[in-house]
Amino acid sequence: MELVKWPFLKQSWGIEFERSEGAYLYTKDGKKVLDAAGGAIVSNIGYGREEVADAIARAVKNNSYVLPPFLTPEREALLDELREYWLPSHLTRIHLSSGGSEANESGVKLAIQYQASRGQPEKNIILTRSLSYHGTTLNMSGISGHAARKRGLESYVPEPTTIETPYPLRCPLGSHHPEAKNYYLENLRNTIKRIGSNNIAGLLMEPINGSSGGAIYPPDGYWKEAQEILRENDILLIADEVMTGFGRVGEDFASNLYDIEPDILIAGKGMGGGYAAIGGTYSTDRIADSIQAAGYEVMFHTFAALPQSCAASAEVLKILREENLCQKVPSLGEKILDQLNSEIGQHPHVAEIRGKGLLIGIEIVEDKSSLKPFNESKKITSQVMAKGLEKGVFLYPGGTGEYRDIICLGPAFIIGDEEINLMVKALKESIDQAVS
Ligand SMILES: Cc1ncc(COP(=O)(O)O)c(C=O)c1O
């Protein structure tokens, strides 16, 4: 019998990377591949930084494991870094875990515990969005709007209560309709009315979609007004910034971009830049104090706040700051968007090129005027990825359900013109070949 070595299910790509450095991956046979997706849109400072390796080694020697609730110098350094330089000032409480899914679970638990602590245990529904991804645990699989990632689990996972994800390209009123913002806000209002605000703990949302929609962002002003509606209805805003956080979209957080103040903010990915399995759930004193007063527990994961993960994260965030890498993101993103628009903006199968900072999505369709997607059997996204790899560029698959052909770009913040030219050229040629 054939040994399926890795991963769990047999895959077609059969590629083996020996090492990685900067923005590149190197295969076993010496081929250099530009990582235009920073792994899973994780890598921000690039791969292989010695300072981070040294920080991890120091932490392992000093404190290989200490129970999460105890303070250690490694934890303190990260907490100081976060509070001093990154977190919005109203988010004073920090709960750490080992990744985005866990951090989202913690965020949802805090929201439900908070409502229960105020004597409202029935206020326990977490609204999510029709198109969204919040993680791979059972609960997150269930409440995410990502059809492909819950196949075979539908009978078990919770059915989500959703609002419509603002998707300007595909707004039911018409593509980029001037009334799109009001349409989607009305959907939020009506959903709250239908479910009853007394039954809803919070709205879990990605301010900008990650891979479920490939950098879909809402019409101007949507989030600000949505937050007002939530406040009027005493519903918490829980921002999943696992993909958008820590500079990815050209601001420290996408919430800053939209001038909103989440009650709970979740981060992962860029928080450790790929050097640490770490996620963060950040909340207000009001939420934490209420939970504490009720005597509820906020349990830790065994590997939460591992000293070596904290040390890695603190060092990554310091590098981002000291090398002004986040400040480079908006202009790098603009450059990529400009080049994509000039190279494939008029492409008959490219419906939209969109994004903020270095989170960019390219939506591919069979018919541009009706926005009809290709048949699933054509596997356009997989083909684009495979062609990209042949040309030495790793592109990230996005989209789900009906709209599944979306390519995401999310490179490290250290790329230059050479990398931009390479990724745009590879993307253009790969799309041409995949759709032909
Ligand atoms: C927005 C968002 N939330 C949550 C997650 C889950 O994070 P993790 O895979 O670290 O558990 C992801 C991962 O892609 C994500 O993009």
Short mmCIF file of C-alpha atoms and ligand atoms in Angstrom, two decimals:
data_model
loop_
_atom_site.label_atom_id
_atom_site.label_comp_id
_atom_site.label_asym_id
_atom_site.label_seq_id
_atom_site.Cartn_x
_atom_site.Cartn_y
_atom_site.Cartn_z
CA MET A 1 0.00 0.00 0.00
CA GLU A 2 1.17 3.48 -0.83
CA LEU A 3 2.27 5.52 2.18
CA VAL A 4 0.49 8.88 2.33
CA LYS A 5 3.31 10.70 4.03
CA TRP A 6 1.98 14.22 4.33
CA PRO A 7 -0.50 15.87 4.69
CA PHE A 8 -3.38 13.83 6.11
CA LEU A 9 -5.22 13.63 2.79
CA LYS A 10 -3.40 12.87 -0.44
CA GLN A 11 -2.78 15.98 -2.53
CA SER A 12 -1.76 16.53 -6.13
CA TRP A 13 0.96 19.14 -5.72
CA GLY A 14 3.80 16.93 -4.35
CA ILE A 15 6.04 19.86 -3.61
CA GLU A 16 8.69 19.81 -0.91
CA PHE A 17 10.28 22.95 0.48
CA GLU A 18 13.69 22.60 2.00
CA ARG A 19 14.03 26.06 3.52
CA SER A 20 12.80 29.62 3.33
CA GLU A 21 14.41 33.02 3.51
CA GLY A 22 13.10 36.55 3.06
CA ALA A 23 10.10 36.37 0.75
CA TYR A 24 11.20 33.13 -0.91
CA LEU A 25 10.78 29.40 -0.44
CA TYR A 26 13.39 26.97 -1.77
CA THR A 27 12.46 23.49 -2.98
CA LYS A 28 14.53 20.42 -2.30
CA ASP A 29 15.90 20.53 -5.83
CA GLY A 30 17.00 24.14 -5.45
CA LYS A 31 14.12 25.96 -7.17
CA LYS A 32 13.35 29.42 -5.80
CA VAL A 33 9.64 30.18 -5.29
CA LEU A 34 8.36 33.66 -4.46
CA ASP A 35 5.84 33.37 -1.65
CA ALA A 36 3.24 35.87 -2.81
CA ALA A 37 0.96 34.75 0.01
CA GLY A 38 3.34 34.86 2.98
CA GLY A 39 2.37 31.24 3.68
CA ALA A 40 -1.27 31.53 4.75
CA ILE A 41 -0.97 35.34 4.72
CA VAL A 42 1.09 35.10 7.88
CA SER A 43 4.62 36.17 7.07
CA ASN A 44 5.15 39.91 7.43
CA ILE A 45 8.86 40.40 8.21
CA GLY A 46 9.87 37.58 5.87
CA TYR A 47 11.38 34.22 6.74
CA GLY A 48 14.55 33.30 8.54
CA ARG A 49 15.34 36.34 10.69
CA GLU A 50 18.13 35.51 13.07
CA GLU A 51 17.02 37.95 15.77
CA VAL A 52 13.77 36.01 16.12
CA ALA A 53 15.57 32.66 16.18
CA ASP A 54 17.87 34.00 18.92
CA ALA A 55 14.94 35.33 20.94
CA ILE A 56 13.22 31.93 20.73
CA ALA A 57 16.43 30.12 21.76
CA ARG A 58 16.91 32.44 24.75
CA ALA A 59 13.31 31.88 25.84
CA VAL A 60 13.56 28.09 25.58
CA LYS A 61 16.71 28.10 27.69
CA ASN A 62 15.22 30.47 30.25
CA ASN A 63 11.65 29.17 30.54
CA SER A 64 10.76 26.24 28.32
CA TYR A 65 7.33 25.96 29.91
CA VAL A 66 5.58 27.92 32.63
CA LEU A 67 1.85 27.66 33.37
CA PRO A 68 0.13 30.35 31.25
CA PRO A 69 -1.31 32.52 34.05
CA PHE A 70 2.10 33.14 35.68
CA LEU A 71 4.04 36.15 34.48
CA THR A 72 7.51 35.55 32.97
CA PRO A 73 9.95 38.03 31.39
CA GLU A 74 9.05 36.72 27.92
CA ARG A 75 5.34 37.24 28.53
CA GLU A 76 5.94 40.65 30.06
CA ALA A 77 7.99 41.80 27.06
CA LEU A 78 5.16 40.86 24.69
CA LEU A 79 2.44 42.42 26.87
CA ASP A 80 4.44 45.66 27.08
CA GLU A 81 5.04 45.68 23.32
CA LEU A 82 1.35 45.13 22.61
CA ARG A 83 0.08 47.74 25.05
CA GLU A 84 2.68 50.37 24.30
CA TYR A 85 2.74 50.21 20.51
CA TRP A 86 -0.12 48.25 19.00
CA LEU A 87 -3.41 47.80 20.78
CA PRO A 88 -6.15 50.42 20.61
CA SER A 89 -6.10 52.09 24.04
CA HIS A 90 -9.57 50.84 25.03
CA LEU A 91 -8.47 47.20 24.69
CA THR A 92 -6.61 46.74 27.95
CA ARG A 93 -7.08 43.03 28.65
CA ILE A 94 -5.03 40.36 26.91
CA HIS A 95 -5.77 36.64 26.65
CA LEU A 96 -3.29 34.58 24.63
CA SER A 97 -3.76 31.30 22.80
CA SER A 98 -2.08 29.22 20.11
CA GLY A 99 -3.69 30.51 16.92
CA GLY A 100 -6.60 32.27 15.28
CA SER A 101 -9.28 29.62 15.80
CA GLU A 102 -8.54 29.35 19.50
CA ALA A 103 -8.42 33.12 19.85
CA ASN A 104 -11.83 33.41 18.18
CA GLU A 105 -13.26 30.70 20.44
CA SER A 106 -12.03 32.71 23.41
CA GLY A 107 -13.55 35.89 22.00
CA VAL A 108 -16.94 34.24 21.56
CA LYS A 109 -16.76 32.72 25.04
CA LEU A 110 -15.96 36.11 26.56
CA ALA A 111 -18.93 37.68 24.78
CA ILE A 112 -21.33 34.99 26.03
CA GLN A 113 -19.88 35.02 29.54
CA TYR A 114 -20.09 38.81 29.60
CA GLN A 115 -23.79 38.77 28.74
CA ALA A 116 -24.42 36.01 31.30
CA SER A 117 -22.51 37.96 33.92
CA ARG A 118 -24.93 40.84 33.39
CA GLY A 119 -27.83 38.53 34.12
CA GLN A 120 -28.66 37.90 30.45
CA PRO A 121 -27.77 34.25 29.74
CA GLU A 122 -30.36 34.13 26.94
CA LYS A 123 -28.38 36.82 25.07
CA ASN A 124 -26.13 34.15 23.62
CA ILE A 125 -26.37 34.13 19.82
CA ILE A 126 -23.25 35.10 17.94
CA LEU A 127 -24.15 36.66 14.63
CA THR A 128 -21.69 35.93 11.84
CA ARG A 129 -21.59 36.81 8.16
CA SER A 130 -22.79 34.86 5.16
CA LEU A 131 -19.29 34.82 3.72
CA SER A 132 -16.63 34.54 6.41
CA TYR A 133 -13.94 32.36 7.93
CA HIS A 134 -13.16 32.24 11.63
CA GLY A 135 -11.32 28.98 12.07
CA THR A 136 -11.32 25.25 12.04
CA THR A 137 -12.59 24.18 15.46
CA LEU A 138 -16.08 22.68 15.40
CA ASN A 139 -17.75 25.85 16.61
CA MET A 140 -15.80 28.12 14.30
CA SER A 141 -16.39 25.77 11.35
CA GLY A 142 -20.08 25.93 12.14
CA ILE A 143 -20.48 29.66 12.55
CA SER A 144 -18.18 30.59 9.66
CA GLY A 145 -19.70 31.26 6.26
CA HIS A 146 -17.25 28.99 4.48
CA ALA A 147 -19.16 26.16 2.82
CA ALA A 148 -16.12 24.25 1.58
CA ARG A 149 -14.49 23.98 4.99
CA LYS A 150 -17.48 22.39 6.71
CA ARG A 151 -18.35 19.75 4.13
CA GLY A 152 -19.34 16.54 5.89
CA LEU A 153 -19.76 18.35 9.21
CA GLU A 154 -23.04 20.10 8.46
CA SER A 155 -25.10 17.63 10.47
CA TYR A 156 -23.07 18.29 13.60
CA VAL A 157 -21.84 21.87 13.70
CA PRO A 158 -24.08 24.74 14.82
CA GLU A 159 -26.14 26.42 12.14
CA PRO A 160 -24.96 30.02 11.93
CA THR A 161 -27.23 33.01 12.36
CA THR A 162 -25.93 35.33 9.71
CA ILE A 163 -26.14 38.79 8.24
CA GLU A 164 -25.15 39.37 4.62
CA THR A 165 -21.49 40.06 4.02
CA PRO A 166 -21.29 43.36 2.13
CA TYR A 167 -19.99 42.29 -1.26
CA PRO A 168 -20.10 45.42 -3.42
CA LEU A 169 -19.25 43.55 -6.64
CA ARG A 170 -22.22 41.24 -6.16
CA CYS A 171 -24.65 43.53 -4.35
CA PRO A 172 -28.21 42.34 -5.17
CA LEU A 173 -29.11 45.93 -6.11
CA GLY A 174 -26.40 45.91 -8.78
CA SER A 175 -22.63 45.82 -8.88
CA HIS A 176 -21.18 48.66 -6.73
CA HIS A 177 -24.65 50.15 -6.43
CA PRO A 178 -24.73 53.59 -4.75
CA GLU A 179 -27.27 52.27 -2.24
CA ALA A 180 -25.18 49.20 -1.36
CA LYS A 181 -24.19 50.51 2.08
CA ASN A 182 -27.82 51.13 3.07
CA TYR A 183 -28.92 47.80 1.66
CA TYR A 184 -26.46 45.90 3.84
CA LEU A 185 -27.12 48.06 6.92
CA GLU A 186 -30.83 47.38 6.49
CA ASN A 187 -30.04 43.68 6.40
CA LEU A 188 -28.21 44.04 9.74
CA ARG A 189 -31.13 45.99 11.28
CA ASN A 190 -33.71 43.49 10.01
CA THR A 191 -31.72 40.49 11.23
CA ILE A 192 -31.43 42.00 14.71
CA LYS A 193 -35.16 42.75 14.70
CA ARG A 194 -35.99 39.21 13.58
CA ILE A 195 -33.77 37.46 16.13
CA GLY A 196 -34.32 39.99 18.90
CA SER A 197 -31.46 42.00 20.36
CA ASN A 198 -32.15 40.39 23.74
CA ASN A 199 -30.97 37.10 22.20
CA ILE A 200 -27.76 38.34 20.55
CA ALA A 201 -24.45 38.51 22.39
CA GLY A 202 -22.28 39.87 19.60
CA LEU A 203 -21.42 40.11 15.94
CA LEU A 204 -18.25 38.25 14.97
CA MET A 205 -16.91 39.78 11.78
CA GLU A 206 -13.82 40.22 9.65
CA PRO A 207 -13.63 43.94 8.82
CA ILE A 208 -12.18 42.84 5.48
CA ASN A 209 -12.71 39.27 4.34
CA GLY A 210 -9.74 36.98 4.36
CA SER A 211 -9.61 33.97 2.11
CA SER A 212 -13.37 33.25 2.22
CA GLY A 213 -13.91 36.21 -0.06
CA GLY A 214 -10.45 37.45 -1.02
CA ALA A 215 -10.18 40.95 0.42
CA ILE A 216 -13.83 41.90 0.03
CA TYR A 217 -14.36 45.16 1.88
CA PRO A 218 -17.63 46.98 2.53
CA PRO A 219 -18.85 50.28 1.08
CA ASP A 220 -17.45 53.44 2.74
CA GLY A 221 -19.05 54.20 6.07
CA TYR A 222 -20.62 50.75 6.51
CA TRP A 223 -18.67 49.65 9.56
CA LYS A 224 -19.02 52.94 11.41
CA GLU A 225 -22.82 52.88 11.01
CA ALA A 226 -22.97 49.14 11.71
CA GLN A 227 -21.20 49.74 15.01
CA GLU A 228 -23.78 52.41 15.92
CA ILE A 229 -26.60 49.94 15.20
CA LEU A 230 -24.90 47.31 17.36
CA ARG A 231 -24.44 49.78 20.21
CA GLU A 232 -28.07 50.89 20.04
CA ASN A 233 -28.99 47.22 20.41
CA ASP A 234 -26.47 46.40 23.16
CA ILE A 235 -24.65 43.89 20.92
CA LEU A 236 -20.87 43.47 21.14
CA LEU A 237 -18.66 44.03 18.12
CA ILE A 238 -16.10 41.22 17.92
CA ALA A 239 -13.51 41.96 15.23
CA ASP A 240 -11.69 38.93 13.84
CA GLU A 241 -8.45 40.54 12.71
CA VAL A 242 -6.53 37.27 12.49
CA MET A 243 -5.65 38.04 8.88
CA THR A 244 -5.95 41.83 8.83
CA GLY A 245 -4.19 42.63 12.12
CA PHE A 246 -0.70 43.96 12.74
CA GLY A 247 -0.20 46.05 9.64
CA ARG A 248 -1.43 43.78 6.87
CA VAL A 249 -4.03 46.22 5.51
CA GLY A 250 -1.97 49.38 5.84
CA GLU A 251 -2.99 50.27 9.41
CA ASP A 252 -2.13 48.46 12.63
CA PHE A 253 -5.65 47.00 12.49
CA ALA A 254 -8.45 47.17 9.91
CA SER A 255 -10.63 48.56 12.72
CA ASN A 256 -8.44 51.68 12.66
CA LEU A 257 -8.97 51.92 8.91
CA TYR A 258 -12.73 52.08 9.50
CA ASP A 259 -12.58 54.12 12.70
CA ILE A 260 -14.46 51.54 14.75
CA GLU A 261 -13.81 50.37 18.31
CA PRO A 262 -14.40 46.65 18.66
CA ASP A 263 -15.38 45.48 22.14
CA ILE A 264 -13.28 42.39 21.52
CA LEU A 265 -10.50 42.11 18.95
CA ILE A 266 -8.90 38.87 17.81
CA ALA A 267 -5.47 38.48 16.22
CA GLY A 268 -3.20 35.65 15.14
CA LYS A 269 -1.14 35.15 11.98
CA GLY A 270 0.87 38.40 11.71
CA MET A 271 1.13 38.69 15.48
CA GLY A 272 3.86 36.08 15.33
CA GLY A 273 4.78 36.54 11.65
CA GLY A 274 4.93 32.76 11.24
CA TYR A 275 7.62 32.33 13.90
CA ALA A 276 5.19 31.47 16.68
CA ALA A 277 1.92 29.62 17.09
CA ILE A 278 0.18 32.48 18.83
CA GLY A 279 -3.18 34.23 18.89
CA GLY A 280 -4.53 37.07 20.99
CA THR A 281 -7.99 37.99 22.28
CA TYR A 282 -8.14 41.57 23.45
CA SER A 283 -11.01 43.09 25.35
CA THR A 284 -12.12 46.01 27.47
CA ASP A 285 -11.97 46.29 31.26
CA ARG A 286 -15.77 46.46 31.27
CA ILE A 287 -16.05 42.95 29.83
CA ALA A 288 -13.30 41.42 31.95
CA ASP A 289 -14.50 43.07 35.19
CA SER A 290 -18.05 41.88 34.66
CA ILE A 291 -16.91 38.28 34.03
CA GLN A 292 -14.68 38.45 37.09
CA ALA A 293 -17.44 39.85 39.30
CA ALA A 294 -19.67 36.93 38.28
CA GLY A 295 -16.97 34.49 39.35
CA TYR A 296 -16.64 32.83 35.94
CA GLU A 297 -13.44 31.20 34.78
CA VAL A 298 -11.45 32.19 31.69
CA MET A 299 -9.55 28.98 31.11
CA PHE A 300 -6.21 28.81 29.35
CA HIS A 301 -4.99 26.37 26.70
CA THR A 302 -1.99 24.38 27.91
CA PHE A 303 0.29 25.90 25.28
CA ALA A 304 -1.09 29.43 25.50
CA ALA A 305 1.47 32.18 26.04
CA LEU A 306 4.34 29.72 25.69
CA PRO A 307 7.46 31.73 26.60
CA GLN A 308 9.11 30.97 23.26
CA SER A 309 6.00 32.05 21.36
CA CYS A 310 5.79 35.27 23.34
CA ALA A 311 9.48 35.96 22.74
CA ALA A 312 9.09 35.33 19.02
CA SER A 313 6.01 37.52 18.76
CA ALA A 314 7.59 40.38 20.73
CA GLU A 315 10.65 40.28 18.46
CA VAL A 316 8.57 40.16 15.25
CA LEU A 317 6.49 43.13 16.38
CA LYS A 318 9.65 45.03 17.34
CA ILE A 319 11.15 44.38 13.90
CA LEU A 320 7.95 45.56 12.20
CA ARG A 321 8.13 48.74 14.25
CA GLU A 322 11.83 49.50 14.15
CA GLU A 323 12.13 48.84 10.43
CA ASN A 324 8.96 50.83 9.68
CA LEU A 325 7.64 47.86 7.71
CA CYS A 326 3.93 48.59 8.27
CA GLN A 327 4.44 52.09 6.88
CA LYS A 328 5.56 50.52 3.60
CA VAL A 329 2.40 48.46 3.21
CA PRO A 330 0.05 51.08 1.69
CA SER A 331 2.44 52.06 -1.11
CA LEU A 332 3.42 48.45 -1.83
CA GLY A 333 -0.27 47.55 -2.02
CA GLU A 334 -0.99 50.48 -4.34
CA LYS A 335 1.87 49.47 -6.59
CA ILE A 336 0.57 45.91 -6.89
CA LEU A 337 -3.00 47.11 -7.53
CA ASP A 338 -1.78 49.57 -10.19
CA GLN A 339 0.22 46.92 -11.98
CA LEU A 340 -2.56 44.37 -11.76
CA ASN A 341 -5.04 46.88 -13.10
CA SER A 342 -2.83 47.72 -16.03
CA GLU A 343 -1.95 44.08 -16.79
CA ILE A 344 -5.25 42.26 -16.16
CA GLY A 345 -7.81 44.98 -15.37
CA GLN A 346 -9.38 44.52 -18.81
CA HIS A 347 -9.01 40.74 -18.83
CA PRO A 348 -12.28 39.17 -20.00
CA HIS A 349 -12.27 36.74 -17.06
CA VAL A 350 -11.16 39.06 -14.26
CA ALA A 351 -14.26 40.44 -12.56
CA GLU A 352 -12.49 42.50 -9.93
CA ILE A 353 -9.13 43.35 -8.45
CA ARG A 354 -9.57 44.62 -4.91
CA GLY A 355 -7.79 44.98 -1.63
CA LYS A 356 -6.35 47.09 1.12
CA GLY A 357 -2.63 47.24 1.78
CA LEU A 358 -1.07 43.85 1.24
CA LEU A 359 -4.30 41.87 1.31
CA ILE A 360 -5.42 41.65 -2.29
CA GLY A 361 -8.02 39.53 -4.08
CA ILE A 362 -8.50 38.83 -7.78
CA GLU A 363 -11.91 37.38 -8.67
CA ILE A 364 -12.11 35.24 -11.78
CA VAL A 365 -15.38 34.58 -13.60
CA GLU A 366 -16.51 32.84 -16.74
CA ASP A 367 -18.60 35.78 -17.87
CA LYS A 368 -17.63 39.28 -16.83
CA SER A 369 -20.92 40.99 -17.66
CA SER A 370 -23.15 38.60 -15.71
CA LEU A 371 -20.40 37.73 -13.14
CA LYS A 372 -21.20 34.06 -13.73
CA PRO A 373 -18.52 31.86 -12.15
CA PHE A 374 -16.79 29.04 -13.96
CA ASN A 375 -18.20 25.58 -13.40
CA GLU A 376 -16.69 24.00 -10.28
CA SER A 377 -15.35 21.08 -12.31
CA LYS A 378 -12.96 23.47 -14.09
CA LYS A 379 -11.09 23.98 -10.79
CA ILE A 380 -9.84 27.36 -11.98
CA THR A 381 -8.28 28.38 -8.68
CA SER A 382 -6.32 25.14 -8.32
CA GLN A 383 -5.14 25.49 -11.89
CA VAL A 384 -3.98 29.08 -11.36
CA MET A 385 -2.10 27.97 -8.25
CA ALA A 386 -0.46 25.07 -10.07
CA LYS A 387 0.55 27.29 -13.01
CA GLY A 388 1.86 29.89 -10.57
CA LEU A 389 4.08 27.34 -8.86
CA GLU A 390 5.45 26.23 -12.23
CA LYS A 391 6.44 29.87 -12.79
CA GLY A 392 8.05 30.11 -9.38
CA VAL A 393 5.30 31.97 -7.52
CA PHE A 394 3.03 30.69 -4.74
CA LEU A 395 -0.45 32.22 -4.95
CA TYR A 396 -3.14 31.68 -2.29
CA PRO A 397 -6.54 30.14 -3.02
CA GLY A 398 -9.58 32.06 -1.87
CA GLY A 399 -13.32 31.99 -2.28
CA THR A 400 -15.83 29.37 -1.24
CA GLY A 401 -19.23 28.01 -2.17
CA GLU A 402 -20.61 29.60 -5.31
CA TYR A 403 -17.82 32.16 -5.60
CA ARG A 404 -14.78 29.97 -5.39
CA ASP A 405 -12.38 31.37 -7.95
CA ILE A 406 -10.55 34.06 -6.07
CA ILE A 407 -6.79 34.34 -5.90
CA CYS A 408 -5.32 36.08 -2.86
CA LEU A 409 -2.04 37.92 -2.58
CA GLY A 410 -0.57 38.61 0.83
CA PRO A 411 3.21 38.79 0.61
CA ALA A 412 5.63 39.79 3.35
CA PHE A 413 6.10 43.53 3.83
CA ILE A 414 9.72 43.32 2.64
CA ILE A 415 9.06 42.80 -1.05
CA GLY A 416 10.39 45.19 -3.69
CA ASP A 417 9.84 45.93 -7.39
CA GLU A 418 11.44 42.65 -8.47
CA GLU A 419 8.95 40.61 -6.46
CA ILE A 420 5.99 42.74 -7.53
CA ASN A 421 6.89 42.37 -11.21
CA LEU A 422 7.35 38.63 -10.78
CA MET A 423 4.04 38.04 -9.02
CA VAL A 424 2.03 40.17 -11.44
CA LYS A 425 3.59 38.49 -14.47
CA ALA A 426 3.08 34.98 -13.05
CA LEU A 427 -0.50 35.76 -12.08
CA LYS A 428 -1.37 37.12 -15.52
CA GLU A 429 0.13 34.14 -17.34
CA SER A 430 -1.37 31.64 -14.90
CA ILE A 431 -4.87 33.08 -15.30
CA ASP A 432 -4.50 33.09 -19.08
CA GLN A 433 -3.45 29.45 -19.10
CA ALA A 434 -6.05 28.31 -16.56
CA VAL A 435 -9.03 29.85 -18.36
CA SER A 436 -7.95 28.98 -21.90
C1 LIG B 1 -9.95 35.76 9.50
C2 LIG B 1 -9.45 34.45 10.07
N1 LIG B 1 -9.89 34.05 11.27
C3 LIG B 1 -9.47 32.92 11.82
C4 LIG B 1 -8.59 32.09 11.18
C5 LIG B 1 -8.14 30.80 11.82
O1 LIG B 1 -6.86 30.95 12.32
P1 LIG B 1 -5.92 29.67 12.55
O2 LIG B 1 -5.81 28.97 11.27
O3 LIG B 1 -4.65 30.26 13.07
O4 LIG B 1 -6.60 28.84 13.62
C6 LIG B 1 -8.09 32.46 9.92
C7 LIG B 1 -7.16 31.58 9.19
O5 LIG B 1 -7.03 31.62 8.01
C8 LIG B 1 -8.54 33.67 9.36
O6 LIG B 1 -8.11 34.09 8.16
#
